[in-house]
Every structure is written in structure tokens, then in C-alpha cells.
PDB file of C-alpha atoms in Angstrom:
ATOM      1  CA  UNK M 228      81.134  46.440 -15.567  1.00  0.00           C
ATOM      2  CA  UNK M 229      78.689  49.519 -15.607  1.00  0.00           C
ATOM      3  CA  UNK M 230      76.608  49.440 -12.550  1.00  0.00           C
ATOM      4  CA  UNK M 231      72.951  50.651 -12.894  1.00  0.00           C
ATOM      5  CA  UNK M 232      71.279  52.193 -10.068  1.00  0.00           C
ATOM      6  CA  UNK M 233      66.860  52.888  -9.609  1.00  0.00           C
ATOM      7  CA  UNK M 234      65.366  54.803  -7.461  1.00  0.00           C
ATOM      8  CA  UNK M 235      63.253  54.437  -5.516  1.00  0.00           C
ATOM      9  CA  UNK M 236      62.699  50.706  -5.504  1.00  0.00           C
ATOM     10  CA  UNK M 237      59.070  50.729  -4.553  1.00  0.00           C
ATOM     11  CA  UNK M 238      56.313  53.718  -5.050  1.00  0.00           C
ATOM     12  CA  UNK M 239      52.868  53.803  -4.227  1.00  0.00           C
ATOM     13  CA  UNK M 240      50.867  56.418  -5.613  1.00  0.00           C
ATOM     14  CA  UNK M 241      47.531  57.761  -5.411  1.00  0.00           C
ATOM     15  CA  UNK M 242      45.749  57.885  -8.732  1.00  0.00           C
ATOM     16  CA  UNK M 243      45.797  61.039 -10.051  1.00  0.00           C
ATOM     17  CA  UNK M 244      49.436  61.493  -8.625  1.00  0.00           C
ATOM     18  CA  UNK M 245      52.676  62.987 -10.580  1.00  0.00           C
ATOM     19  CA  UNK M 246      56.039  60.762  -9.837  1.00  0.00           C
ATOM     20  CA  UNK M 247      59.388  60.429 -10.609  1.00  0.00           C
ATOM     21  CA  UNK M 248      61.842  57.974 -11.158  1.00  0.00           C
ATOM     22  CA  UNK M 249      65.157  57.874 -11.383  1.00  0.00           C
ATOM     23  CA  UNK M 250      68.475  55.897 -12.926  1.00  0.00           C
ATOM     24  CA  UNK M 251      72.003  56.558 -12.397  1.00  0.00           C
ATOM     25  CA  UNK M 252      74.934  55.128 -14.403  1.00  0.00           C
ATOM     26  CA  UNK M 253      78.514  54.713 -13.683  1.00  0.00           C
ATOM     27  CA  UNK M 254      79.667  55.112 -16.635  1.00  0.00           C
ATOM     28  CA  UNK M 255      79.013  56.344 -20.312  1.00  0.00           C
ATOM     29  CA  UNK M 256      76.390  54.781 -22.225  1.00  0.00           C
ATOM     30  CA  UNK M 257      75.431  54.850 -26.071  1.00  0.00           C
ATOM     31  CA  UNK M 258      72.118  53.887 -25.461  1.00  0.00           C
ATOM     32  CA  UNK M 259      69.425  54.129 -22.870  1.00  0.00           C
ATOM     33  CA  UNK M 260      65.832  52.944 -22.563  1.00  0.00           C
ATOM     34  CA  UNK M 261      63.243  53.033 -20.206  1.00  0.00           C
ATOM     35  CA  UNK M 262      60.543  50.064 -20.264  1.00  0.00           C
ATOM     36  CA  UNK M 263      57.314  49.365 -18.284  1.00  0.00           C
ATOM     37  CA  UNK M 264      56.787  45.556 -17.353  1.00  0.00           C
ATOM     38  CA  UNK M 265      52.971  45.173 -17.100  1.00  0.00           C
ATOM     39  CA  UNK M 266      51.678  42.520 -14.921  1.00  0.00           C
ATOM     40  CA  UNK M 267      52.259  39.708 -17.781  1.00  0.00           C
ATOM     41  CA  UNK M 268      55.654  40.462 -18.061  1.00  0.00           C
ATOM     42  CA  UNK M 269      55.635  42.461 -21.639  1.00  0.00           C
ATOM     43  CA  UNK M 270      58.449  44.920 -21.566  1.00  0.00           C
ATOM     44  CA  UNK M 271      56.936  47.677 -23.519  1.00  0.00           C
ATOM     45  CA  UNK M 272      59.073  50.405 -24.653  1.00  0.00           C
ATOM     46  CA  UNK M 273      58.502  53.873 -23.350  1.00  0.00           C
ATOM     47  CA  UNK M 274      61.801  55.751 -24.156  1.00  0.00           C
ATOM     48  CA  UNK M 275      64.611  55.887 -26.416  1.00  0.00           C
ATOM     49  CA  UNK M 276      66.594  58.432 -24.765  1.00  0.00           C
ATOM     50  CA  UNK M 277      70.540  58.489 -24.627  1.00  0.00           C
ATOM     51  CA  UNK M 278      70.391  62.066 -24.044  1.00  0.00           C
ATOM     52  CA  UNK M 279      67.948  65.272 -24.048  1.00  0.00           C
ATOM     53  CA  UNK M 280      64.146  65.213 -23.272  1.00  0.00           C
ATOM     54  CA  UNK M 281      61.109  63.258 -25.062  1.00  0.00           C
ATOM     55  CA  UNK M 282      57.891  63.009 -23.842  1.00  0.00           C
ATOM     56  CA  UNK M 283      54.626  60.820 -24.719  1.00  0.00           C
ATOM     57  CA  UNK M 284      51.610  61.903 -23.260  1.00  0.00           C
ATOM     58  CA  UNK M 285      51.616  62.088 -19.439  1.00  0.00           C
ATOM     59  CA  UNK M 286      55.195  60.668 -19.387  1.00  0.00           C
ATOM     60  CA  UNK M 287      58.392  62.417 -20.157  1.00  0.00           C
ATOM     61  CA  UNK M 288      62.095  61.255 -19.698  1.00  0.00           C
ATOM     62  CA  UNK M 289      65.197  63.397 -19.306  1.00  0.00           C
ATOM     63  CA  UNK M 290      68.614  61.949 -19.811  1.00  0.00           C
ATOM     64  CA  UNK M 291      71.456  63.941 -18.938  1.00  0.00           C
ATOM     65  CA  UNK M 292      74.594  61.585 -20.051  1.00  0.00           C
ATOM     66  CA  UNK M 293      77.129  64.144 -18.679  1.00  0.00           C
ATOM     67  CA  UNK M 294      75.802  63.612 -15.304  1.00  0.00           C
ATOM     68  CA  UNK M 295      75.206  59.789 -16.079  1.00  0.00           C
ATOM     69  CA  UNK M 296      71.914  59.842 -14.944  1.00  0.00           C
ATOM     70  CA  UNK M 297      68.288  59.663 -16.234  1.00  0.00           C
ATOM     71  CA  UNK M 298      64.864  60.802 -14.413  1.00  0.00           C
ATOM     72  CA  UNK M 299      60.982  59.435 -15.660  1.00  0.00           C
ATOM     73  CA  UNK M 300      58.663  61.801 -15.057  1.00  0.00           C
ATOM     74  CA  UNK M 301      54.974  60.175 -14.465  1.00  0.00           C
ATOM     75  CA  UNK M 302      52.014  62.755 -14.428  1.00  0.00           C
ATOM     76  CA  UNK M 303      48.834  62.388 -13.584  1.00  0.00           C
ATOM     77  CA  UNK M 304      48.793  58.893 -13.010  1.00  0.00           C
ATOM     78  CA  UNK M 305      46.395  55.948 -13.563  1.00  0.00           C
ATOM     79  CA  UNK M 306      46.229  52.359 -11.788  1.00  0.00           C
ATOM     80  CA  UNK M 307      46.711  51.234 -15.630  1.00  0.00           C
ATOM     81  CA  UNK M 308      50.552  52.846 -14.684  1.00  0.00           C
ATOM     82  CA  UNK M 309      50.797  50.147 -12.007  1.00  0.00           C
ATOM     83  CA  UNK M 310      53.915  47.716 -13.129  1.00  0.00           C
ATOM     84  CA  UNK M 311      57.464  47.521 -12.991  1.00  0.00           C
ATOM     85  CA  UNK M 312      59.584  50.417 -14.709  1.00  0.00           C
ATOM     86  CA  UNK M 313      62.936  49.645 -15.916  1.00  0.00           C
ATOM     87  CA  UNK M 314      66.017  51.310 -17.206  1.00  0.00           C
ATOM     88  CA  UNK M 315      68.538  50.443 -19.305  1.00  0.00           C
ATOM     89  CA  UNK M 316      71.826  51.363 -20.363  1.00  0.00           C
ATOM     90  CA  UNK M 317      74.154  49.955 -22.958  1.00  0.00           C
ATOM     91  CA  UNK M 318      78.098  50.485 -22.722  1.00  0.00           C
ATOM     92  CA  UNK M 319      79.378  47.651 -24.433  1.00  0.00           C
ATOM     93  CA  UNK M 320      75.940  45.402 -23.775  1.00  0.00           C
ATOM     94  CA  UNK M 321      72.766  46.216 -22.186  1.00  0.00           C
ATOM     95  CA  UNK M 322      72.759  46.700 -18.509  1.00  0.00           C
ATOM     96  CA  UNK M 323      68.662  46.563 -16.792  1.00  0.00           C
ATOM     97  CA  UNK M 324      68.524  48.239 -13.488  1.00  0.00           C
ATOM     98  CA  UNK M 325      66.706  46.242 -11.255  1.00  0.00           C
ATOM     99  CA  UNK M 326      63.307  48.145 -11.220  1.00  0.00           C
ATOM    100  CA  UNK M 327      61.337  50.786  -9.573  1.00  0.00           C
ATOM    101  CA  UNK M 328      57.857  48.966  -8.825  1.00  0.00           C
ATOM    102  CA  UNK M 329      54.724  51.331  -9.267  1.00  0.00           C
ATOM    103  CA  UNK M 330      51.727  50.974  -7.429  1.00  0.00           C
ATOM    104  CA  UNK M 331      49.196  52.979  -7.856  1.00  0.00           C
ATOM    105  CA  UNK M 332      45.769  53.272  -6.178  1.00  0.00           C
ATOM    106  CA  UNK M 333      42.211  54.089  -7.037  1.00  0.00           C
TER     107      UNK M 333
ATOM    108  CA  UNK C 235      55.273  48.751 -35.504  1.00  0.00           C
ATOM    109  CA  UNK C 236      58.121  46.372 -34.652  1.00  0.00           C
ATOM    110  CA  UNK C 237      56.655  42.646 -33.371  1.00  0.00           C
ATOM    111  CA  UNK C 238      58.614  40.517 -31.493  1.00  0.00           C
ATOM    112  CA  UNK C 239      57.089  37.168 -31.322  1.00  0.00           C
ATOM    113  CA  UNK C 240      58.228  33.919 -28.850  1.00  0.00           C
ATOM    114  CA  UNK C 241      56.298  30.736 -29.131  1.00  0.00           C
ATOM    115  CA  UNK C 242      54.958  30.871 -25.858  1.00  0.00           C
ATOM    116  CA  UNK C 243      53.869  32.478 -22.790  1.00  0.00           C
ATOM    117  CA  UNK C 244      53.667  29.428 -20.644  1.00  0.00           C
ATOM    118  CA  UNK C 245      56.082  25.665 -20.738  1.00  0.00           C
ATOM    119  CA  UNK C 246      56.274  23.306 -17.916  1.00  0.00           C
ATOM    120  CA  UNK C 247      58.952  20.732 -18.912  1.00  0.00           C
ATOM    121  CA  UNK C 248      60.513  18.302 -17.216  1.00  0.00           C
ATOM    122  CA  UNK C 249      64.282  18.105 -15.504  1.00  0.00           C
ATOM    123  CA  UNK C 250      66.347  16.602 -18.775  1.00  0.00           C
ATOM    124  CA  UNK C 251      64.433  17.606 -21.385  1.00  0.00           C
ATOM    125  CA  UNK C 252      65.633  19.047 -24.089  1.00  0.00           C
ATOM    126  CA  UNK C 253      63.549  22.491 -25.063  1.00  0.00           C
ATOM    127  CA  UNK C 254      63.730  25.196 -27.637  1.00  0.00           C
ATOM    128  CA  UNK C 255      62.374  28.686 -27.165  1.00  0.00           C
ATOM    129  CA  UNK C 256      61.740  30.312 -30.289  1.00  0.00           C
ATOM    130  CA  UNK C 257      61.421  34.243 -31.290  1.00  0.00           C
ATOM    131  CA  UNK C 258      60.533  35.532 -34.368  1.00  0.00           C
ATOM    132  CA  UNK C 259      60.509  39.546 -35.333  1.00  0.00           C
ATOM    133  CA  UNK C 260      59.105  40.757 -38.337  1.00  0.00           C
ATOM    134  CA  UNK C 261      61.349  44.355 -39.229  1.00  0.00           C
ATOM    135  CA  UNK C 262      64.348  42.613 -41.142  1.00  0.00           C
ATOM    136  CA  UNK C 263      66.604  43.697 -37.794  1.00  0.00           C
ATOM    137  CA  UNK C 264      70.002  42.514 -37.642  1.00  0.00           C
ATOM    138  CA  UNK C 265      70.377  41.789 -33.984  1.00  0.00           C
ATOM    139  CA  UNK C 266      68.397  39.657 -31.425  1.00  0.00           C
ATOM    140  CA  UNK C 267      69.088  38.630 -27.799  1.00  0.00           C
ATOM    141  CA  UNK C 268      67.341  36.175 -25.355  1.00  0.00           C
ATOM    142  CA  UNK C 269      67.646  37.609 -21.621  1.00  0.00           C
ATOM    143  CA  UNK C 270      66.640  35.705 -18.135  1.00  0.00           C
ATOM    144  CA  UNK C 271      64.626  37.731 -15.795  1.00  0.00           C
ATOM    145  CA  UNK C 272      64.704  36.505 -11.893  1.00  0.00           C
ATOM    146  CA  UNK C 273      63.603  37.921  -8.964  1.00  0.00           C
ATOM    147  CA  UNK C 274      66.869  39.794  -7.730  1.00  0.00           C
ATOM    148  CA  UNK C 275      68.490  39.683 -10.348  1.00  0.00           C
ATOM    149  CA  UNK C 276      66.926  41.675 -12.673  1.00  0.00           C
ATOM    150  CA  UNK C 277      67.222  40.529 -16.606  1.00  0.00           C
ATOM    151  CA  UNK C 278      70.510  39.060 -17.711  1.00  0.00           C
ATOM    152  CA  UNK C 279      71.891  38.306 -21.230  1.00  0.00           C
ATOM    153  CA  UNK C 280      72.256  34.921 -22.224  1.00  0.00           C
ATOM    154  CA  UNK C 281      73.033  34.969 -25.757  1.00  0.00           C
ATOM    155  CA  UNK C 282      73.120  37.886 -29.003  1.00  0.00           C
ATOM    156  CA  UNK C 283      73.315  37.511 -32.263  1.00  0.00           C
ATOM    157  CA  UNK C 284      74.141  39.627 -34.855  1.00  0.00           C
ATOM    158  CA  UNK C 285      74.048  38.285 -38.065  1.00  0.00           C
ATOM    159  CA  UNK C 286      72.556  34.891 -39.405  1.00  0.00           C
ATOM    160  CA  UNK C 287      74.273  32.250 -38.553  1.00  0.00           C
ATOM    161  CA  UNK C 288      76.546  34.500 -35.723  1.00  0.00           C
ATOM    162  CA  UNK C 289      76.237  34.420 -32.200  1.00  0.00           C
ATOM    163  CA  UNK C 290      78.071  35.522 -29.057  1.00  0.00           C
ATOM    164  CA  UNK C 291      77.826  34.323 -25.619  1.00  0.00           C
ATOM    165  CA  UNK C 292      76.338  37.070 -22.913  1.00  0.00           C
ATOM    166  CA  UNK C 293      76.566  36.879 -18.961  1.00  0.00           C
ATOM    167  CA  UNK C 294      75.009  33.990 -18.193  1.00  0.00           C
ATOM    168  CA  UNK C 295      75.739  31.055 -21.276  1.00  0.00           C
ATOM    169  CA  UNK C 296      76.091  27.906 -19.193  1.00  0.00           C
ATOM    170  CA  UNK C 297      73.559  25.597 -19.963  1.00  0.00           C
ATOM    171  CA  UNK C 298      72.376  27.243 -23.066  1.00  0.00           C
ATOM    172  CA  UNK C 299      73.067  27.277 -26.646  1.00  0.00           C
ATOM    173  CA  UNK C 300      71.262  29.221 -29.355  1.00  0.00           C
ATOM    174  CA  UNK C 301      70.620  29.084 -33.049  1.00  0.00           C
ATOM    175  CA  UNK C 302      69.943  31.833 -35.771  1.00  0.00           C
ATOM    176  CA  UNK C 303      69.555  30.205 -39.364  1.00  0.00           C
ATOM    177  CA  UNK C 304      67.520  33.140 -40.338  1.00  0.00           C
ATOM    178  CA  UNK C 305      67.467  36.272 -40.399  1.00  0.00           C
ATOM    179  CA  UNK C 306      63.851  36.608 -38.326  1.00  0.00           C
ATOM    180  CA  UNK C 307      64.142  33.689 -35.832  1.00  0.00           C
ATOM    181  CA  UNK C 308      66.442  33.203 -32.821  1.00  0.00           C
ATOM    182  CA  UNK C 309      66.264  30.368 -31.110  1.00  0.00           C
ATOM    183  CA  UNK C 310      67.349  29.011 -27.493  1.00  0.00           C
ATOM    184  CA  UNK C 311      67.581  25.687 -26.643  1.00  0.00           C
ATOM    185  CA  UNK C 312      68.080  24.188 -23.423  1.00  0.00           C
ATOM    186  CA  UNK C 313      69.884  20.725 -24.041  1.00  0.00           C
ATOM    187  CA  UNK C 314      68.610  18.913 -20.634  1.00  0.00           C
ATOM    188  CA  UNK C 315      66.619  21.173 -18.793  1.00  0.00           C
ATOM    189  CA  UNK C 316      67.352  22.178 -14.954  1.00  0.00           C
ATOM    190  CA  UNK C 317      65.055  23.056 -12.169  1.00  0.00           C
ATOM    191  CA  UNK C 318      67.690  26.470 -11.980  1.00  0.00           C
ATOM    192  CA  UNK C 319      66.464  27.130 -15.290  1.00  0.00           C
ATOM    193  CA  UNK C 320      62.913  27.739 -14.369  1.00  0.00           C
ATOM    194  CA  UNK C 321      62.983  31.476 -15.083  1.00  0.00           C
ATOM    195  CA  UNK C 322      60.494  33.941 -17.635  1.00  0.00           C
ATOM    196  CA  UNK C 323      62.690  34.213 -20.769  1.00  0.00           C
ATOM    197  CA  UNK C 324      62.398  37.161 -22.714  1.00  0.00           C
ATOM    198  CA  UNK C 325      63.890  37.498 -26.309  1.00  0.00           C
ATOM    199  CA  UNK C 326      64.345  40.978 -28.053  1.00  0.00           C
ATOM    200  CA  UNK C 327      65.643  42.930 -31.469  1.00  0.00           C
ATOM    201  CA  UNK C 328      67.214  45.694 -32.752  1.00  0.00           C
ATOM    202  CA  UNK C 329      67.196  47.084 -36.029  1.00  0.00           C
ATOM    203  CA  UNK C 330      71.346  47.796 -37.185  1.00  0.00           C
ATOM    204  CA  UNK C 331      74.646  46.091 -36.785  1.00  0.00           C
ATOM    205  CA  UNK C 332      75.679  48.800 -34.397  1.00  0.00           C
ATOM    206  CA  UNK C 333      75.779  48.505 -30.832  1.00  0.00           C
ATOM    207  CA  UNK C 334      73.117  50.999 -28.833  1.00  0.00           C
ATOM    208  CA  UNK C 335      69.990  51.037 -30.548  1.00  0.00           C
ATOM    209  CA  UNK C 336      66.686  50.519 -29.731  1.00  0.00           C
ATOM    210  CA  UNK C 337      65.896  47.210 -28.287  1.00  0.00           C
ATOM    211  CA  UNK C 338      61.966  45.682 -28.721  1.00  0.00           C
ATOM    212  CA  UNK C 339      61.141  42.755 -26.329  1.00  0.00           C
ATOM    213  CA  UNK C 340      58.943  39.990 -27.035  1.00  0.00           C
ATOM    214  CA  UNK C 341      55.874  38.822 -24.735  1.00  0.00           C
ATOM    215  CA  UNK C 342      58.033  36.499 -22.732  1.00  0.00           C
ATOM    216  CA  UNK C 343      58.042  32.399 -22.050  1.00  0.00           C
ATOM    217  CA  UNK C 344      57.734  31.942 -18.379  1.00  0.00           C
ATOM    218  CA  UNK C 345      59.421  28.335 -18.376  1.00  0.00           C
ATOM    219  CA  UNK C 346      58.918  25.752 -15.601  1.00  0.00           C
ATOM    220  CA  UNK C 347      61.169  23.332 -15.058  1.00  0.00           C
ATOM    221  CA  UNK C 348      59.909  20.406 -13.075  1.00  0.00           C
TER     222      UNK C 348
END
């Protein structure tokens, strides 16, 4: 099946801080998502993004499907930031990579 | 705003029991999905459904079955719960028949099983 690859696994930031994240695919995808898992465990949806840019804010995402790969761009950050961040791709079902955790400091 | 509902955050239940998860969404979406997240593993499909009253097995169906009677509720039920089955359960949506749209996750149920 289609491996999914983060990067880095672990981050610790300064507040204040830009970052970015990354998620490579093996294969092609008709969907990808990036999530943030706050400390309760909510997934909360960030980005729809199977290909291009989008941003929201401080965060963008930039998917480029040709190069089965995906990169979350965190600026500015804020401890509120602080969680897990999650990618995933479907190719015939959805495939979660297993996580970059953010840390990020006061 | 899409809302994703399960019944709830916390259940501690005993090694045989027999326990239903529920999730509710509110947007009229055609599919749903119930996932296990574990340390290591990352999140895994159990079951999807995508239709009322349709349902296909995902990666991990062994010790699970599910139920969707209507449109807005999926349910997972646990016919006699296992300590390996102590796990945060998280149930999602997604608004067309087609595969590879957007997916909306519910709060989770972190389940204990005793």
C-alpha cells in the first residue's frame, strides 16, 4: 500500500518561530489533508490540499503531487500551535502519516 | 460548519462487554469512517460506510462490527470488549459518494478496556 512519510518527527520551537513540515508519498493520491491533534485529541482540519498552495492565516500548505510530496509552512508561531500535525493521503483509502509533534515554547 | 459528534470523550468498560460507540454528523454526508489511533501506529481504519445501510471492512475489522441505519449516525460496536481494544476511537465524514474528499473528524472516545 501507499507509504506515508513526516518529517521531522519531533520539533521544538521557540514562540515566535517560523517552521516547516513535511510529507512525502509513494504514490499518487486524490486527496490530501493536513490536521492538527490538540492536546484532547480533536483532529481539526487545517488543509484540503491535493495539489497547489492555500494558506490560512500564519499557516500555508504546498502540495506538489508530481513530486508526491507536501510541505506545512508554520509562521510566527504560538504555544497555542503546540500539538500533533498530521498528514494524510488517500489512494484508494486514507493513509495518516504518523505525526510531526510540535512543541513550542514561551 | 460541518459537526461531527461521538457520544463520548471518555468509557471505561469492562473485558466482555459488549459496547457501542456512536457518531452522529449533521451535513447530510454520504460517507463516515471510525479509525483507531495508537501510539505507533498512527490512526487506522476500521470500518467505512458509504451509504445507509452499506459498509465495508478497513485495515483493522477483527473484533468489530458497525452499523449505519441512517443516514447521520454510524455506529461501532464492540461485541465483547478486549483489553487490546483500549485505544481513542475517532469517527469522521465526508460529504459525496466519491472517494478523496474532505474528511471532518469527530472529538474522539478514548475507550478503556479493563
Amino acid at each position: 500500500g501507499i507509504q506515508v512519510e513526516q518529517s521531522p518527527p519531533d520539533l521544538i520551537l521557540q514562540e515566535g518561530a517560523n517552521s516547516t513540515l513535511r510529507c512525502n508519498f509513494s504514490d499518487s493520491v486524490n486527496n490530501l489533508q493536513w490536521f492538527h491533534q490538540n492536546p484532547w485529541g480533536q483532529l481539526i482540519n487545517l488543509f484540503y490540499i491535493p495539489s497547489g498552495t492555500k494558506q490560512n492565516g500564519r499557516l500555508s500548505a504546498t502540495t506538489v503531487a508530481t513530486e508526491r510530496y507536501s510541505l506545512l509552512y508554520i509562521s510566527s508561531s504560538q504555544t497555542t500551535d503546540s500539538g500533533v500535525y498530521f498528514c494524510a493521503v488517500e489512494h484508494n483509502d486514507m493513509r495518516f502519516g504518523a505525526g510531526t509533534r510540535l512543541t513550542v515554547k514561551p | 460548519d460541518v459537526k461531527v459528534t461521538q457520544s463520548s470523550r471518555y468509557l471505561v468498560k469492562r473485558t466482555g462487554e459488549k459496547v457501542f460507540l456512536e457518531c452522529v454528523q449533521d451535513m447530510d454526508h454520504e460517507n463516515m469512517f471510525w479509525y483507531r489511533q495508537d501510539p505507533g501506529l498512527g490512526l487506522r481504519l476500521i470500518y467505512f460506510s458509504y451509504d445507509v445501510k452499506m459498509k465495508e471492512k478497513g485495515d483493522i475489522p477483527e473484533g468489530y462490527s458497525v452499523s449505519r441505519e441512517k443516514k447521520e449516525r454510524f455506529s461501532l460496536i464492540l461485541e465483547s470488549a478486549s483489553t487490546n481494544q483500549t485505544s481513542m476511537y475517532l469517527c469522521a465524514s465526508s460529504r459525496s459518494g466519491a472517494r478523496g474528499d474532505e474528511q471532518f473528524f469527530g472529538p474522539g472516545t478514548r475507550l478503556t478496556v479493563l
